mmCIF file of C-alpha atoms and ligand atoms in Angstrom:
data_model
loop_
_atom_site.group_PDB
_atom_site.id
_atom_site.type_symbol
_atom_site.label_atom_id
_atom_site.label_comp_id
_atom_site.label_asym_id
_atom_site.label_seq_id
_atom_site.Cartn_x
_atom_site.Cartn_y
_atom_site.Cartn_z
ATOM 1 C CA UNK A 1 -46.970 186.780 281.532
ATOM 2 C CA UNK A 2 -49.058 187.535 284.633
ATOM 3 C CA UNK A 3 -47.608 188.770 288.080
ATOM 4 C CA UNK A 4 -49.014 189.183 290.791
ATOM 5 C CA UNK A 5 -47.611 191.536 293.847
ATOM 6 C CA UNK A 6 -49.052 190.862 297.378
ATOM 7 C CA UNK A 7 -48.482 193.536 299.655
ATOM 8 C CA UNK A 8 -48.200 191.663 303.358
ATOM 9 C CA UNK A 9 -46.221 194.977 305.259
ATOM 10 C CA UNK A 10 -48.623 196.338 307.530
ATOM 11 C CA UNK A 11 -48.215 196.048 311.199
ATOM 12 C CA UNK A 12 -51.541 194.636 311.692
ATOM 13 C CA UNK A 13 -51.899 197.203 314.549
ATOM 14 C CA UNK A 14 -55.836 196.778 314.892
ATOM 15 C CA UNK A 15 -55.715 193.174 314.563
ATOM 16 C CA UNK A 16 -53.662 193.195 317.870
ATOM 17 C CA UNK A 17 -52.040 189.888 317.574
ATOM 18 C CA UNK A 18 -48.068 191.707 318.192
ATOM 19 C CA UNK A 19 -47.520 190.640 314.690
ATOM 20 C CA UNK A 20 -48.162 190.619 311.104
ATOM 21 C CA UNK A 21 -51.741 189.475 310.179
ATOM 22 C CA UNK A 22 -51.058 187.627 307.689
ATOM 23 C CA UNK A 23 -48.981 185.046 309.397
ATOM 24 C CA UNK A 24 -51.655 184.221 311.977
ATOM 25 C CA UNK A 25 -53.006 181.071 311.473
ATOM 26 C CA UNK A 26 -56.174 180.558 310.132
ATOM 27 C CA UNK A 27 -57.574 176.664 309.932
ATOM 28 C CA UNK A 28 -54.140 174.783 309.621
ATOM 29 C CA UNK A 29 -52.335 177.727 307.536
ATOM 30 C CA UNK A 30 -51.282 180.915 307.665
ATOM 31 C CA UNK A 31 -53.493 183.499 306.087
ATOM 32 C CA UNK A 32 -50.504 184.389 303.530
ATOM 33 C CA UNK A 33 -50.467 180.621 302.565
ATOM 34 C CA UNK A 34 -54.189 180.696 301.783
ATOM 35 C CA UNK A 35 -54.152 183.388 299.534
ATOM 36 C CA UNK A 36 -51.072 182.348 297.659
ATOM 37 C CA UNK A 37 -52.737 178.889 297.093
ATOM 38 C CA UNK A 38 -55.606 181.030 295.709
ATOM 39 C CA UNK A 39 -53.655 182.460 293.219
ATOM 40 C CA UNK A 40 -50.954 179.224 292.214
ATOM 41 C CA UNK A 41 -54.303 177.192 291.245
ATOM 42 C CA UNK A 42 -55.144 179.708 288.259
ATOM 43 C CA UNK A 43 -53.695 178.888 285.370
ATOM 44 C CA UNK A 44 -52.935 182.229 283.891
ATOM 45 C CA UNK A 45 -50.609 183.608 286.799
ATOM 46 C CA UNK A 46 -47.303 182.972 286.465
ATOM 47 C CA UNK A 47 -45.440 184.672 289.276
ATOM 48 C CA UNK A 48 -45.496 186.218 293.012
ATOM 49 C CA UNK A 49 -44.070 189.009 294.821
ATOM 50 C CA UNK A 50 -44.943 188.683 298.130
ATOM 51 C CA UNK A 51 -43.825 191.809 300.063
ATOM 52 C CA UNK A 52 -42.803 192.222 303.731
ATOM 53 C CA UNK A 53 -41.388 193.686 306.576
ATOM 54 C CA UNK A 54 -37.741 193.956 307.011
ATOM 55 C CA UNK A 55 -37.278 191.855 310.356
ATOM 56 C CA UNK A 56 -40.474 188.950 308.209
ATOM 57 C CA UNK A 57 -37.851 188.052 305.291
ATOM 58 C CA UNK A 58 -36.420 184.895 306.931
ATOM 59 C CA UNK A 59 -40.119 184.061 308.808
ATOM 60 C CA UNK A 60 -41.894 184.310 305.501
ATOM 61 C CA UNK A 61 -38.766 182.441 303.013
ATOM 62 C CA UNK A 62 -39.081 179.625 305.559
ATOM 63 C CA UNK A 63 -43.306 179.401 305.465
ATOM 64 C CA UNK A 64 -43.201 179.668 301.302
ATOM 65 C CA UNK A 65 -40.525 176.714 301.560
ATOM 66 C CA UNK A 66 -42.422 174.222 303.394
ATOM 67 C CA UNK A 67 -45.200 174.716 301.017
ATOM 68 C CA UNK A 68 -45.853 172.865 297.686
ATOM 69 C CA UNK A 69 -47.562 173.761 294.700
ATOM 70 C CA UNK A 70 -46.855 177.906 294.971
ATOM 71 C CA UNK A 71 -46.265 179.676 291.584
ATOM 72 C CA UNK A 72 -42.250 180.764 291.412
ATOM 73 C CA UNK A 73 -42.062 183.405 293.460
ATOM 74 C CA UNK A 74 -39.750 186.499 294.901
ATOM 75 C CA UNK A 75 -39.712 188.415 298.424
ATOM 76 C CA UNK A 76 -39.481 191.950 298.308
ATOM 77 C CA UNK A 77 -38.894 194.108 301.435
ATOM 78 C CA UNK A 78 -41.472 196.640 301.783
ATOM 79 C CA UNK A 79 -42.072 200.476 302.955
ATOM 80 C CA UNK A 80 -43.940 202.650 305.799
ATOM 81 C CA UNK A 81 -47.040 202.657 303.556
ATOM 82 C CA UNK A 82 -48.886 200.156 301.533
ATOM 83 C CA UNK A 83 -47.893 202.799 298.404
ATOM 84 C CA UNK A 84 -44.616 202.293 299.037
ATOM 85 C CA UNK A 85 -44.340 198.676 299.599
ATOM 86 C CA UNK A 86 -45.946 198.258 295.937
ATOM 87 C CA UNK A 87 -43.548 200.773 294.480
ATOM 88 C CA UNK A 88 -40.883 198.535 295.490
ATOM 89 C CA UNK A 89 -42.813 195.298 294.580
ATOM 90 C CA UNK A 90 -42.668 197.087 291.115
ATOM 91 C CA UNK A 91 -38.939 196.918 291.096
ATOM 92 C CA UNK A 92 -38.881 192.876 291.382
ATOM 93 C CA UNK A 93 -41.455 193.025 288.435
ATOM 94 C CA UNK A 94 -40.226 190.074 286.000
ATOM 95 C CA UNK A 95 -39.257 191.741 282.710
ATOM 96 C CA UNK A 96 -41.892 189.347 280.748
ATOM 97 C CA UNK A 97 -44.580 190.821 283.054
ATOM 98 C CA UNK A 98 -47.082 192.352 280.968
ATOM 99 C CA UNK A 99 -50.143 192.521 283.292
ATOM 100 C CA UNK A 100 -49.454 193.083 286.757
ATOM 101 C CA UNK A 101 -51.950 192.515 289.539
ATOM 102 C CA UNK A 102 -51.968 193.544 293.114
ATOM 103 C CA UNK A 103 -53.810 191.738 295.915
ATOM 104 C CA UNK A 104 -54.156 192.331 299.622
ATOM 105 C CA UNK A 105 -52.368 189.193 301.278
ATOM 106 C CA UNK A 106 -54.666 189.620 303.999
ATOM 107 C CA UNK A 107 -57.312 188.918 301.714
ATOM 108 C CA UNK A 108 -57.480 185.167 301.425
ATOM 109 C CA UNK A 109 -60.833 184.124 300.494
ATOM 110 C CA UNK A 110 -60.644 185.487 296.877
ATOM 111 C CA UNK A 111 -62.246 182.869 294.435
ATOM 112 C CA UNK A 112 -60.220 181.828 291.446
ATOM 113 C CA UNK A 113 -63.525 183.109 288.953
ATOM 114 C CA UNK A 114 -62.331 186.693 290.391
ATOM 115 C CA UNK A 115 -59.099 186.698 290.031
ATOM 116 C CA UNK A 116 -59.330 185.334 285.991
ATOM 117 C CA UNK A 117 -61.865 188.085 285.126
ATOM 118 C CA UNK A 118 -59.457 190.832 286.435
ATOM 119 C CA UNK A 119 -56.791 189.596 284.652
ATOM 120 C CA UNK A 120 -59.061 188.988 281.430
ATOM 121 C CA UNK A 121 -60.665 192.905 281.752
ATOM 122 C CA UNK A 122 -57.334 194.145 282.748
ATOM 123 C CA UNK A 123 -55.090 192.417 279.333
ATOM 124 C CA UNK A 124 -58.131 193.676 277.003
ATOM 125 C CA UNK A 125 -58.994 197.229 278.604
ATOM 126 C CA UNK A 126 -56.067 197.976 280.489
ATOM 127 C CA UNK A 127 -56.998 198.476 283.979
ATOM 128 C CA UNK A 128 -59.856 196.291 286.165
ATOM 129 C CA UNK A 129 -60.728 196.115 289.693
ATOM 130 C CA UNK A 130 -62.360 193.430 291.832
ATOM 131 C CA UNK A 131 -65.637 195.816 293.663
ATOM 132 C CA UNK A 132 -68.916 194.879 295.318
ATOM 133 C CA UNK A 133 -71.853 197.480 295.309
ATOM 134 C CA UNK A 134 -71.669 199.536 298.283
ATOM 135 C CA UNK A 135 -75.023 198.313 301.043
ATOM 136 C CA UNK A 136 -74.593 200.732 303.339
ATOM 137 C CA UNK A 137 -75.528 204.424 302.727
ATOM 138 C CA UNK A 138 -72.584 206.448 302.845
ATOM 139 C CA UNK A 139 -71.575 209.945 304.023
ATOM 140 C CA UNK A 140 -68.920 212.371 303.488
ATOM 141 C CA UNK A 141 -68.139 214.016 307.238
ATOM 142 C CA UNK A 142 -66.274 216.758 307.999
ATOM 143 C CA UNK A 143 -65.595 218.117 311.918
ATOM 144 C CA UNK A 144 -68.434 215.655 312.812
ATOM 145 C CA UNK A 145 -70.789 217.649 310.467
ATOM 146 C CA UNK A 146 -72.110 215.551 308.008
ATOM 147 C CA UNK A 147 -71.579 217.608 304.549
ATOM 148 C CA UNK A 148 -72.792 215.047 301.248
ATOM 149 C CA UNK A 149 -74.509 211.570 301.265
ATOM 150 C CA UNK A 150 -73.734 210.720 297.417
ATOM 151 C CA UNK A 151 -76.020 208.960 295.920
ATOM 152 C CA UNK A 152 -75.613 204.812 296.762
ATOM 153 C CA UNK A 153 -76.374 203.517 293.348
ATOM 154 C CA UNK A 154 -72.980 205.066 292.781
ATOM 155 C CA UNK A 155 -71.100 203.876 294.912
ATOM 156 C CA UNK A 156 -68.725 200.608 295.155
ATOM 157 C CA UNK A 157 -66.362 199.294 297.384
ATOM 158 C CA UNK A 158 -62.752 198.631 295.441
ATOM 159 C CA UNK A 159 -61.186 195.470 296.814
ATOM 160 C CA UNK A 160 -58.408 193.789 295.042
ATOM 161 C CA UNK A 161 -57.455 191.905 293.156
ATOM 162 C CA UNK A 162 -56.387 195.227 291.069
ATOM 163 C CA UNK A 163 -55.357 194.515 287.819
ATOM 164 C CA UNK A 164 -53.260 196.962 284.871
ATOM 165 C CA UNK A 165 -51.259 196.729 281.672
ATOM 166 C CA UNK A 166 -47.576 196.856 283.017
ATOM 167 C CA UNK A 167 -46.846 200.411 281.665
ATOM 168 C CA UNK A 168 -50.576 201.546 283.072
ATOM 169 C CA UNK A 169 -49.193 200.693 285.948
ATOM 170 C CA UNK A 170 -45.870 202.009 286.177
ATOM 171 C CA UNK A 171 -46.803 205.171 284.763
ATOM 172 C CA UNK A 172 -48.952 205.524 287.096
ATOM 173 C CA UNK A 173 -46.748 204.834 290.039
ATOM 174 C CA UNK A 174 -44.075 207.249 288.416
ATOM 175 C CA UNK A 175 -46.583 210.614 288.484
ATOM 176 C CA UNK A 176 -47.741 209.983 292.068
ATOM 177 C CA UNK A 177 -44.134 209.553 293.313
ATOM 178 C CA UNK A 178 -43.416 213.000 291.193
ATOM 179 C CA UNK A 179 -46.888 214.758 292.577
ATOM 180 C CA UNK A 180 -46.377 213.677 296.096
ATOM 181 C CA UNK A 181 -49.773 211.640 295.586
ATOM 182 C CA UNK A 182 -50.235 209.027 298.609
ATOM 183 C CA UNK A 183 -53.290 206.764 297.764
ATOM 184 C CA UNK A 184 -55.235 203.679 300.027
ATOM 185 C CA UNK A 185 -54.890 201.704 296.559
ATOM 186 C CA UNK A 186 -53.845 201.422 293.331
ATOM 187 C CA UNK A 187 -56.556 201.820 291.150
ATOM 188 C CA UNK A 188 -56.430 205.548 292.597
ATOM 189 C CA UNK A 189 -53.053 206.416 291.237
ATOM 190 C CA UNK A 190 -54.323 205.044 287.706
ATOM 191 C CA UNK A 191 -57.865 207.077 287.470
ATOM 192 C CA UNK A 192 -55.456 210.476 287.701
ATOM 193 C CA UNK A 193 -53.606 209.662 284.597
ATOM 194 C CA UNK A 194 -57.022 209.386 283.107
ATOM 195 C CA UNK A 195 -57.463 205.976 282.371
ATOM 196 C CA UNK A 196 -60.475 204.423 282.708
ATOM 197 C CA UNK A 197 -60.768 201.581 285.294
ATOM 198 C CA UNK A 198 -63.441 198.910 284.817
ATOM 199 C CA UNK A 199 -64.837 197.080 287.812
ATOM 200 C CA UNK A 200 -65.225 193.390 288.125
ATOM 201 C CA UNK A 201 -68.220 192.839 290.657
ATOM 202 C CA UNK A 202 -67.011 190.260 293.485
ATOM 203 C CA UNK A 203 -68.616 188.619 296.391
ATOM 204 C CA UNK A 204 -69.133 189.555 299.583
ATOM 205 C CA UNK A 205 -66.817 187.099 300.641
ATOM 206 C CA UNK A 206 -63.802 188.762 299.960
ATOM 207 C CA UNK A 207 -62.958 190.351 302.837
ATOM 208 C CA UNK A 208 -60.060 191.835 303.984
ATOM 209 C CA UNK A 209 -58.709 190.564 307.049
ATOM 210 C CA UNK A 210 -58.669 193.091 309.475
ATOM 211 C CA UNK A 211 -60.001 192.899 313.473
ATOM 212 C CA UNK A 212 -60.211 189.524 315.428
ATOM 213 C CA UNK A 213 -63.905 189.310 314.543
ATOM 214 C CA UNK A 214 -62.546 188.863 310.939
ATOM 215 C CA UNK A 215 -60.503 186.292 311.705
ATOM 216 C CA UNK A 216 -63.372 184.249 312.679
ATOM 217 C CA UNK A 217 -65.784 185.093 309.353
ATOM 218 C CA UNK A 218 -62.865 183.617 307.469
ATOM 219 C CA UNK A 219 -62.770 180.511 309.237
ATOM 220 C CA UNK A 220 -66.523 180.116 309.234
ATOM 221 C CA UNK A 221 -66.340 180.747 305.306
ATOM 222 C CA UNK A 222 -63.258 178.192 304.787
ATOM 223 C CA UNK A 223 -64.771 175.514 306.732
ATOM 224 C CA UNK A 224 -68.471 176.406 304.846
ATOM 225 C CA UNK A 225 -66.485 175.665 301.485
ATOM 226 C CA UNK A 226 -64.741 172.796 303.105
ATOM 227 C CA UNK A 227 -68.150 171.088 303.770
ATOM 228 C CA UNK A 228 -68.919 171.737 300.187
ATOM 229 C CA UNK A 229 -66.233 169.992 298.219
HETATM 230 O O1 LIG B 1 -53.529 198.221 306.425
HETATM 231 P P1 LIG B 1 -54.361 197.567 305.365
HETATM 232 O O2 LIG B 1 -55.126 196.370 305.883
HETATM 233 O O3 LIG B 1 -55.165 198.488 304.538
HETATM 234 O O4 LIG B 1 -53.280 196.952 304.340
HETATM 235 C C1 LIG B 1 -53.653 196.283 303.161
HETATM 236 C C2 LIG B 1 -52.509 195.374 302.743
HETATM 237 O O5 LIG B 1 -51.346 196.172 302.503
HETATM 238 C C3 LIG B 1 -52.145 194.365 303.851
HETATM 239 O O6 LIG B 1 -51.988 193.066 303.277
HETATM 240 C C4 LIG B 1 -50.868 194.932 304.440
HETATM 241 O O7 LIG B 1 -49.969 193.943 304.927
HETATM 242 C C5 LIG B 1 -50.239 195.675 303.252
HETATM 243 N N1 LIG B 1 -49.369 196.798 303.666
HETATM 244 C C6 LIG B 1 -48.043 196.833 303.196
HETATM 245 N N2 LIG B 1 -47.203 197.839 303.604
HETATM 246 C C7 LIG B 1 -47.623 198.800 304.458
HETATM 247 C C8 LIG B 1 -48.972 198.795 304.924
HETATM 248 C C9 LIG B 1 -49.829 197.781 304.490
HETATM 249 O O8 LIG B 1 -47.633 195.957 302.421
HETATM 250 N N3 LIG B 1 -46.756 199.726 304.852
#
């Protein structure tokens, strides 16, 4: 059985809106809708945690109601960090779960092809993450001073969907909550138990929803694929 946890806490403070950013409409819906539509049309996943601020609960239980078609699903109250909000996504985890994935909700132009291959890496290797090969050179800066420029074959953005074996997962959630570990995602807290994390190369088009100006990209991309079908 596949579940899939959708962290949808944050504040949202740089998108400005004065609320969550997943809840802002985007062509018709709101951005949480779009991505959970995403995910109920694969086959594979069989359940959603969809996690969110305290004072959301009743906002969000009304939205999912209205809509048709979503995979069963469970609302989770979530924490000060995205770490945390996960860790208590993990709690709700159905007890059939056996590969658990865990997907920005701001992120709602993930294509279906995506989200199969993580789950198909993840059930036969353990751990997989959706990544696109980094364009821009990066460097490392420290007090303004720039200090390394690693090499940019190397390097890849992670995005999610992030995909593990349930106890990869949970183990790895249980030895950064004892070693004080606080990571941007989740692939992170695996790689220190020393498994090895494949990457599943996405599209650009996967972004994660983040500033006004992002707002718009989406909705150029949505109607772009509306045109299309
Ligand atoms: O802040 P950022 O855009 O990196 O957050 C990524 C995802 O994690 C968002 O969908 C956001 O709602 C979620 N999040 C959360 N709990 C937090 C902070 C972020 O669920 N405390």
């Amino acid at each position: 059985m596949v579940a899939v946890m959708f962290p949808a806490a944050g504040s949202g403070k740089r998108m400005g809106a004065g609320k969550n950013k997943v809840l802002l409409p985007l062509l018709g819906a709101p951005v949480l809708i779009h991505t959970l539509r995403r995910f109920s049309s694969v086959h594979s996943v069989d359940f959603l945690i969809v996690i969110v601020g305290k004072n959301e609960v009743d906002e969000v239980g009304r939205i999912l109601e209205k809509e048709n078609g979503l995979k069963p699903y469970k609302i989770v109250i979530g924490g000060s960090e995205r770490q945390y909000s996960v860790e208590n996504g993990l709690k709700a985890l159905p007890e059939k779960a056996d590969i658990v994935l865990v997907h920005d909700a701001a992120r709602p132009l993930i294509s279906e092809d995506t989200i199969e291959k993580v789950i198909s890496v993840a059930r036969e290797k353990g751990a997989a993450i959706a990544a696109v090969p980094e364009k821009n050179t990066i460097k490392v800066v420290e007090s303004g001073i720039i200090t390394d420029t690693p090499k940019r074959e190397k390097l890849y953005a992670a995005q999610t969907p992030q995909g593990f074996r349930r106890d990869v997962l949970l183990n790895a959630y249980e030895k950064a909550r004892k070693d004080g570990f606080l990571g941007t995602d989740d692939s992170s807290l695996v790689e220190r138990t020393g498994i090895s994390v494949r990457i599943v190369i996405d599209d650009d088009k996967n972004i994660k929803l983040t500033t006004p100006n992002d707002l718009k990209i989406a909705e150029a991309y949505l109607e772009g694929e509306n045109q299309c079908e």
